[in-house]
mmCIF file of C-alpha atoms and ligand atoms in Angstrom:
data_model
loop_
_atom_site.group_PDB
_atom_site.id
_atom_site.type_symbol
_atom_site.label_atom_id
_atom_site.label_comp_id
_atom_site.label_asym_id
_atom_site.label_seq_id
_atom_site.Cartn_x
_atom_site.Cartn_y
_atom_site.Cartn_z
ATOM 1 C CA MET A 1 185.466 -5.135 15.931
ATOM 2 C CA ILE A 2 187.589 -2.739 18.028
ATOM 3 C CA THR A 3 191.412 -2.785 17.941
ATOM 4 C CA ASP A 4 193.424 -0.431 20.188
ATOM 5 C CA GLY A 5 190.440 1.927 20.511
ATOM 6 C CA VAL A 6 189.868 2.052 16.739
ATOM 7 C CA ARG A 7 186.599 0.822 15.193
ATOM 8 C CA VAL A 8 186.167 -1.127 11.927
ATOM 9 C CA ASP A 9 185.509 2.063 9.969
ATOM 10 C CA GLY A 10 188.531 3.801 11.529
ATOM 11 C CA ARG A 11 186.545 5.908 14.007
ATOM 12 C CA LYS A 12 187.414 6.571 17.633
ATOM 13 C CA LEU A 13 184.942 5.263 20.239
ATOM 14 C CA ASP A 14 183.307 8.683 20.703
ATOM 15 C CA GLU A 15 183.391 9.776 17.071
ATOM 16 C CA LEU A 16 180.334 10.420 14.857
ATOM 17 C CA ARG A 17 180.247 9.336 11.241
ATOM 18 C CA PRO A 18 180.688 12.191 8.751
ATOM 19 C CA THR A 19 177.359 14.070 8.723
ATOM 20 C CA LYS A 20 175.972 16.455 6.131
ATOM 21 C CA ILE A 21 172.593 18.227 6.008
ATOM 22 C CA GLU A 22 171.053 20.234 3.192
ATOM 23 C CA VAL A 23 167.811 22.206 3.630
ATOM 24 C CA GLY A 24 165.045 22.838 1.094
ATOM 25 C CA VAL A 25 165.858 20.093 -1.399
ATOM 26 C CA LEU A 26 162.270 19.440 -2.527
ATOM 27 C CA GLU A 27 160.458 22.013 -4.637
ATOM 28 C CA ARG A 28 156.919 20.825 -3.883
ATOM 29 C CA ALA A 29 157.042 20.140 -0.148
ATOM 30 C CA ASP A 30 156.471 22.955 2.370
ATOM 31 C CA GLY A 31 159.753 22.004 4.033
ATOM 32 C CA SER A 32 162.453 19.459 3.318
ATOM 33 C CA ALA A 33 165.927 18.262 4.191
ATOM 34 C CA TYR A 34 168.501 15.817 2.866
ATOM 35 C CA LEU A 35 170.819 14.145 5.342
ATOM 36 C CA GLU A 36 173.831 11.876 5.068
ATOM 37 C CA VAL A 37 175.316 10.136 8.097
ATOM 38 C CA GLY A 38 178.035 7.704 7.070
ATOM 39 C CA GLY A 39 176.361 5.469 4.492
ATOM 40 C CA ASN A 40 172.819 6.632 5.290
ATOM 41 C CA LYS A 41 171.070 8.824 2.744
ATOM 42 C CA ILE A 42 167.713 10.208 3.834
ATOM 43 C CA ILE A 43 165.178 12.718 2.534
ATOM 44 C CA ALA A 44 162.497 14.259 4.743
ATOM 45 C CA GLY A 45 159.529 16.148 3.307
ATOM 46 C CA VAL A 46 156.947 18.090 5.328
ATOM 47 C CA TYR A 47 153.462 19.199 4.280
ATOM 48 C CA GLY A 48 151.279 21.465 6.387
ATOM 49 C CA PRO A 49 149.901 22.543 8.683
ATOM 50 C CA ARG A 50 146.897 21.975 6.445
ATOM 51 C CA GLU A 51 143.258 21.215 7.095
ATOM 52 C CA SER A 52 142.907 17.645 8.294
ATOM 53 C CA TYR A 53 141.525 15.491 5.514
ATOM 54 C CA ILE A 54 141.247 12.445 7.776
ATOM 55 C CA ARG A 55 138.266 13.006 10.030
ATOM 56 C CA ARG A 56 139.200 10.455 12.659
ATOM 57 C CA LEU A 57 142.553 12.199 13.230
ATOM 58 C CA LEU A 58 141.021 15.627 13.574
ATOM 59 C CA GLU A 59 141.490 17.312 16.975
ATOM 60 C CA PRO A 60 139.245 20.322 17.683
ATOM 61 C CA ASN A 61 141.813 22.111 19.894
ATOM 62 C CA THR A 62 145.158 21.360 18.289
ATOM 63 C CA GLY A 63 146.975 20.309 15.162
ATOM 64 C CA VAL A 64 148.332 16.776 14.839
ATOM 65 C CA ILE A 65 151.539 15.358 13.390
ATOM 66 C CA ARG A 66 151.685 12.206 11.300
ATOM 67 C CA CYS A 67 154.907 10.533 10.204
ATOM 68 C CA ARG A 68 155.682 7.922 7.606
ATOM 69 C CA TYR A 69 159.114 6.291 7.642
ATOM 70 C CA ASN A 70 159.815 4.288 4.516
ATOM 71 C CA MET A 71 162.825 2.346 3.333
ATOM 72 C CA ALA A 72 163.387 2.135 -0.418
ATOM 73 C CA PRO A 73 163.708 -1.431 -1.762
ATOM 74 C CA PHE A 74 167.229 -0.564 -2.993
ATOM 75 C CA SER A 75 168.350 0.998 0.311
ATOM 76 C CA VAL A 76 169.760 -2.217 1.777
ATOM 77 C CA ASP A 77 171.911 -5.150 0.591
ATOM 78 C CA ASP A 78 169.040 -7.628 0.346
ATOM 79 C CA ARG A 79 166.214 -5.947 -1.564
ATOM 80 C CA LYS A 80 163.643 -4.751 0.963
ATOM 81 C CA ARG A 81 160.076 -5.761 0.185
ATOM 82 C CA PRO A 82 158.265 -2.506 -0.698
ATOM 83 C CA GLY A 83 155.521 -1.186 1.532
ATOM 84 C CA PRO A 84 154.933 -0.828 5.248
ATOM 85 C CA ASP A 85 155.891 -3.528 7.743
ATOM 86 C CA ARG A 86 156.060 -3.839 11.537
ATOM 87 C CA ARG A 87 159.453 -2.155 11.719
ATOM 88 C CA SER A 88 158.474 0.860 9.593
ATOM 89 C CA SER A 89 155.187 1.269 11.505
ATOM 90 C CA GLU A 90 157.089 1.287 14.790
ATOM 91 C CA ILE A 91 159.660 3.792 13.529
ATOM 92 C CA SER A 92 156.913 6.024 12.087
ATOM 93 C CA LYS A 93 155.196 6.066 15.486
ATOM 94 C CA ILE A 94 158.290 6.758 17.583
ATOM 95 C CA THR A 95 159.328 9.475 15.116
ATOM 96 C CA ALA A 96 156.027 11.311 15.558
ATOM 97 C CA ASP A 97 156.339 10.896 19.345
ATOM 98 C CA ALA A 98 159.919 12.237 19.288
ATOM 99 C CA LEU A 99 159.025 15.311 17.229
ATOM 100 C CA ARG A 100 155.621 16.222 18.723
ATOM 101 C CA PRO A 101 156.876 17.890 21.947
ATOM 102 C CA SER A 102 158.815 20.480 19.910
ATOM 103 C CA LEU A 103 155.842 21.581 17.814
ATOM 104 C CA MET A 104 153.495 24.399 18.838
ATOM 105 C CA LEU A 105 150.459 22.947 17.120
ATOM 106 C CA GLU A 106 147.896 24.371 19.533
ATOM 107 C CA ASN A 107 147.524 27.351 17.167
ATOM 108 C CA TYR A 108 146.431 25.021 14.365
ATOM 109 C CA PRO A 109 143.198 23.289 15.485
ATOM 110 C CA ARG A 110 141.701 20.762 13.071
ATOM 111 C CA SER A 111 144.968 20.732 11.078
ATOM 112 C CA MET A 112 147.626 18.168 10.369
ATOM 113 C CA VAL A 113 151.317 18.153 9.603
ATOM 114 C CA ASP A 114 152.563 15.283 7.457
ATOM 115 C CA VAL A 115 156.184 14.175 7.681
ATOM 116 C CA PHE A 116 157.545 11.754 5.098
ATOM 117 C CA ILE A 117 160.933 10.141 5.674
ATOM 118 C CA GLU A 118 162.405 8.235 2.763
ATOM 119 C CA VAL A 119 165.494 6.134 3.399
ATOM 120 C CA ILE A 120 167.357 5.956 0.109
ATOM 121 C CA GLU A 121 170.396 4.178 1.515
ATOM 122 C CA ALA A 122 170.658 2.570 4.938
ATOM 123 C CA GLU A 123 173.725 1.854 7.004
ATOM 124 C CA GLY A 124 172.530 1.624 10.616
ATOM 125 C CA GLY A 125 170.863 4.320 12.692
ATOM 126 C CA THR A 126 168.216 5.321 10.174
ATOM 127 C CA ARG A 127 165.560 6.066 12.819
ATOM 128 C CA CYS A 128 167.834 8.688 14.404
ATOM 129 C CA ALA A 129 168.889 10.076 11.032
ATOM 130 C CA GLY A 130 165.222 10.306 9.998
ATOM 131 C CA ILE A 131 164.236 12.243 13.125
ATOM 132 C CA THR A 132 167.193 14.623 12.727
ATOM 133 C CA ALA A 133 166.290 15.281 9.068
ATOM 134 C CA ALA A 134 162.558 15.605 9.772
ATOM 135 C CA SER A 135 163.042 18.228 12.464
ATOM 136 C CA VAL A 136 165.089 20.363 10.070
ATOM 137 C CA ALA A 137 162.398 19.913 7.400
ATOM 138 C CA LEU A 138 159.734 21.039 9.935
ATOM 139 C CA ALA A 139 161.762 24.184 10.655
ATOM 140 C CA ASP A 140 162.146 24.740 6.900
ATOM 141 C CA ALA A 141 158.346 24.512 6.574
ATOM 142 C CA GLY A 142 158.104 27.433 9.003
ATOM 143 C CA ILE A 143 156.164 25.507 11.616
ATOM 144 C CA PRO A 144 156.433 27.174 15.050
ATOM 145 C CA MET A 145 158.721 25.055 17.204
ATOM 146 C CA THR A 146 160.257 25.413 20.636
ATOM 147 C CA ASP A 147 163.391 23.552 19.556
ATOM 148 C CA ILE A 148 164.919 21.465 16.769
ATOM 149 C CA VAL A 149 164.851 17.835 17.843
ATOM 150 C CA VAL A 150 168.027 15.871 17.205
ATOM 151 C CA ALA A 151 168.678 12.146 17.494
ATOM 152 C CA CYS A 152 171.712 9.914 17.815
ATOM 153 C CA ALA A 153 172.533 6.479 19.217
ATOM 154 C CA ALA A 154 175.261 5.118 21.416
ATOM 155 C CA GLY A 155 175.788 1.452 22.151
ATOM 156 C CA LYS A 156 178.101 -1.313 23.215
ATOM 157 C CA VAL A 157 180.497 -3.064 20.871
ATOM 158 C CA ASP A 158 183.204 -5.503 22.026
ATOM 159 C CA GLY A 159 182.496 -4.418 25.608
ATOM 160 C CA GLU A 160 183.150 -0.735 24.817
ATOM 161 C CA ILE A 161 180.607 2.101 24.837
ATOM 162 C CA VAL A 162 180.662 3.711 21.381
ATOM 163 C CA LEU A 163 178.898 6.573 19.620
ATOM 164 C CA ASP A 164 176.732 6.355 16.480
ATOM 165 C CA LEU A 165 176.730 2.655 15.564
ATOM 166 C CA SER A 166 177.241 1.620 11.966
ATOM 167 C CA GLU A 167 175.151 -1.196 10.490
ATOM 168 C CA LYS A 168 177.836 -3.799 11.250
ATOM 169 C CA GLU A 169 178.185 -2.530 14.831
ATOM 170 C CA ASP A 170 174.400 -2.449 15.228
ATOM 171 C CA LYS A 171 174.041 -6.041 14.009
ATOM 172 C CA GLU A 172 177.081 -7.596 15.683
ATOM 173 C CA GLY A 173 177.349 -5.385 18.772
ATOM 174 C CA GLU A 174 175.906 -6.026 22.221
ATOM 175 C CA ALA A 175 173.568 -3.043 22.643
ATOM 176 C CA ASP A 176 172.074 -0.024 20.893
ATOM 177 C CA LEU A 177 170.567 3.014 22.631
ATOM 178 C CA PRO A 178 168.952 5.480 20.231
ATOM 179 C CA ILE A 179 167.773 8.754 21.777
ATOM 180 C CA ALA A 180 166.264 12.042 20.642
ATOM 181 C CA ILE A 181 166.493 15.263 22.620
ATOM 182 C CA MET A 182 165.454 18.882 22.497
ATOM 183 C CA PRO A 183 168.925 20.411 22.898
ATOM 184 C CA ARG A 184 167.868 23.728 24.469
ATOM 185 C CA THR A 185 166.220 22.087 27.470
ATOM 186 C CA GLY A 186 167.832 18.659 27.318
ATOM 187 C CA GLU A 187 164.369 17.056 27.354
ATOM 188 C CA VAL A 188 164.544 13.490 26.050
ATOM 189 C CA THR A 189 161.781 12.751 23.510
ATOM 190 C CA LEU A 190 162.898 9.253 22.504
ATOM 191 C CA LEU A 191 164.785 6.569 24.346
ATOM 192 C CA GLN A 192 164.914 3.017 23.085
ATOM 193 C CA SER A 193 167.190 0.248 24.200
ATOM 194 C CA ASP A 194 168.097 -2.945 22.423
ATOM 195 C CA GLY A 195 170.481 -5.382 24.145
ATOM 196 C CA ASN A 196 171.902 -5.499 27.637
ATOM 197 C CA LEU A 197 173.685 -2.694 29.464
ATOM 198 C CA SER A 198 174.636 -2.476 33.136
ATOM 199 C CA GLU A 199 173.480 0.621 35.021
ATOM 200 C CA GLU A 200 176.934 2.139 34.673
ATOM 201 C CA GLU A 201 177.129 1.328 30.949
ATOM 202 C CA PHE A 202 173.645 2.727 30.388
ATOM 203 C CA SER A 203 174.583 5.983 32.039
ATOM 204 C CA LYS A 204 177.811 6.231 30.017
ATOM 205 C CA ALA A 205 175.996 5.437 26.750
ATOM 206 C CA LEU A 206 173.289 8.002 27.512
ATOM 207 C CA ASP A 207 175.870 10.728 28.168
ATOM 208 C CA LEU A 208 177.711 9.821 24.973
ATOM 209 C CA ALA A 209 174.505 9.823 22.888
ATOM 210 C CA ILE A 210 173.591 13.262 24.315
ATOM 211 C CA ASP A 211 177.055 14.491 23.395
ATOM 212 C CA GLY A 212 176.551 13.170 19.839
ATOM 213 C CA CYS A 213 173.153 14.908 19.656
ATOM 214 C CA MET A 214 174.725 18.224 20.670
ATOM 215 C CA GLN A 215 177.302 17.915 17.875
ATOM 216 C CA ILE A 216 174.637 17.084 15.273
ATOM 217 C CA SER A 217 172.480 19.948 16.564
ATOM 218 C CA GLU A 218 175.216 22.383 15.467
ATOM 219 C CA ILE A 219 175.168 20.844 11.961
ATOM 220 C CA GLN A 220 171.356 21.247 11.840
ATOM 221 C CA LYS A 221 171.584 24.920 12.823
ATOM 222 C CA GLU A 222 174.372 25.577 10.321
ATOM 223 C CA ALA A 223 172.341 23.931 7.527
ATOM 224 C CA LEU A 224 169.274 26.062 8.311
ATOM 225 C CA LYS A 225 171.396 29.220 8.482
ATOM 226 C CA ASN A 226 172.992 28.429 5.107
ATOM 227 C CA LYS A 227 169.608 28.019 3.450
ATOM 228 C CA TYR A 228 168.404 31.410 4.658
ATOM 229 C CA LEU A 229 171.671 33.187 3.898
ATOM 230 C CA GLU A 230 171.429 31.793 0.351
ATOM 231 C CA SER A 231 167.849 32.989 -0.051
ATOM 232 C CA MET A 232 168.909 36.521 0.981
ATOM 233 C CA GLU A 233 171.671 36.696 -1.647
HETATM 234 N N1 UDP B 301 168.379 -3.100 7.712
HETATM 235 C C1 UDP B 301 168.365 -3.940 6.613
HETATM 236 N N2 UDP B 301 167.152 -4.421 6.179
HETATM 237 C C2 UDP B 301 165.958 -4.113 6.790
HETATM 238 C C3 UDP B 301 165.995 -3.291 7.917
HETATM 239 C C4 UDP B 301 167.223 -2.800 8.358
HETATM 240 O O1 UDP B 301 169.418 -4.211 6.027
HETATM 241 O O2 UDP B 301 164.898 -4.581 6.360
HETATM 242 C C5 UDP B 301 169.672 -2.545 8.151
HETATM 243 C C6 UDP B 301 169.773 -1.046 7.846
HETATM 244 O O3 UDP B 301 171.084 -0.711 7.467
HETATM 245 C C7 UDP B 301 169.445 -0.436 9.179
HETATM 246 C C8 UDP B 301 170.109 -1.440 10.117
HETATM 247 O O4 UDP B 301 169.829 -2.695 9.547
HETATM 248 O O5 UDP B 301 169.948 0.872 9.278
HETATM 249 C C9 UDP B 301 169.622 -1.381 11.554
HETATM 250 O O6 UDP B 301 168.248 -1.499 11.605
HETATM 251 P P1 UDP B 301 167.411 -1.150 12.898
HETATM 252 O O7 UDP B 301 166.107 -1.870 12.781
HETATM 253 O O8 UDP B 301 168.241 -1.346 14.115
HETATM 254 O O9 UDP B 301 167.071 0.415 12.740
HETATM 255 P P2 UDP B 301 168.026 1.669 12.588
HETATM 256 O O10 UDP B 301 169.342 1.370 13.283
HETATM 257 O O11 UDP B 301 168.218 1.881 11.106
HETATM 258 O O12 UDP B 301 167.297 2.773 13.228
#
């Protein structure tokens, strides 16, 4: 899949797919974002903080975040069976875990923040794309945050460490290492690993994924700035 340092989609080993973020795309949500990364198209909508309507989730001293990651049936080549499954439950959980450390929810006891991530088209790396979009949507909702979480994967394809795996690279490659970080402090809020990497490869992939996150972080900030410049016009 790699010829003379060029990948199947023409990218260099350390090159991200084209990435675009738009803020405030949903009228009814408190915050929202639309994100494209290569062939991925994702919408994130945020509601809250609002009074917790699920008693068992209620925390007397803090607000809580809930995430739902969902893939549309038409988002993949083979129609995806609608509704939750093991994969979407796992991604929903790790998304909430990745975002939670950035949120200052202690000022919102007995409240909840709902994050909905809808994958409209999928092309590999949707968990990272969802986290990146959701964090922008949380900022758009005006929720106090210490940082805007950003996610990106690196992995191993044809023995080479590469950035931001496409679906083909994800499926046919040797390893995938999705991470999420808080770019201001460098704190890692998600680290998953699928496949085999030596210690040296792991370290190289981690550095590359962090580098990818830092690039996407600039796109997030630019998108948020654009929204607020527009609203001042
Ligand atoms: N995918 C698919 N059908 C599914 C689930 C996933 O075609 O039911 C594709 C989709 O393009 C996804 C990719 O496989 O992005 C990789 O899926 P994975 O579970 O590794 O999660 P992701 O890389 O999207 O975070």
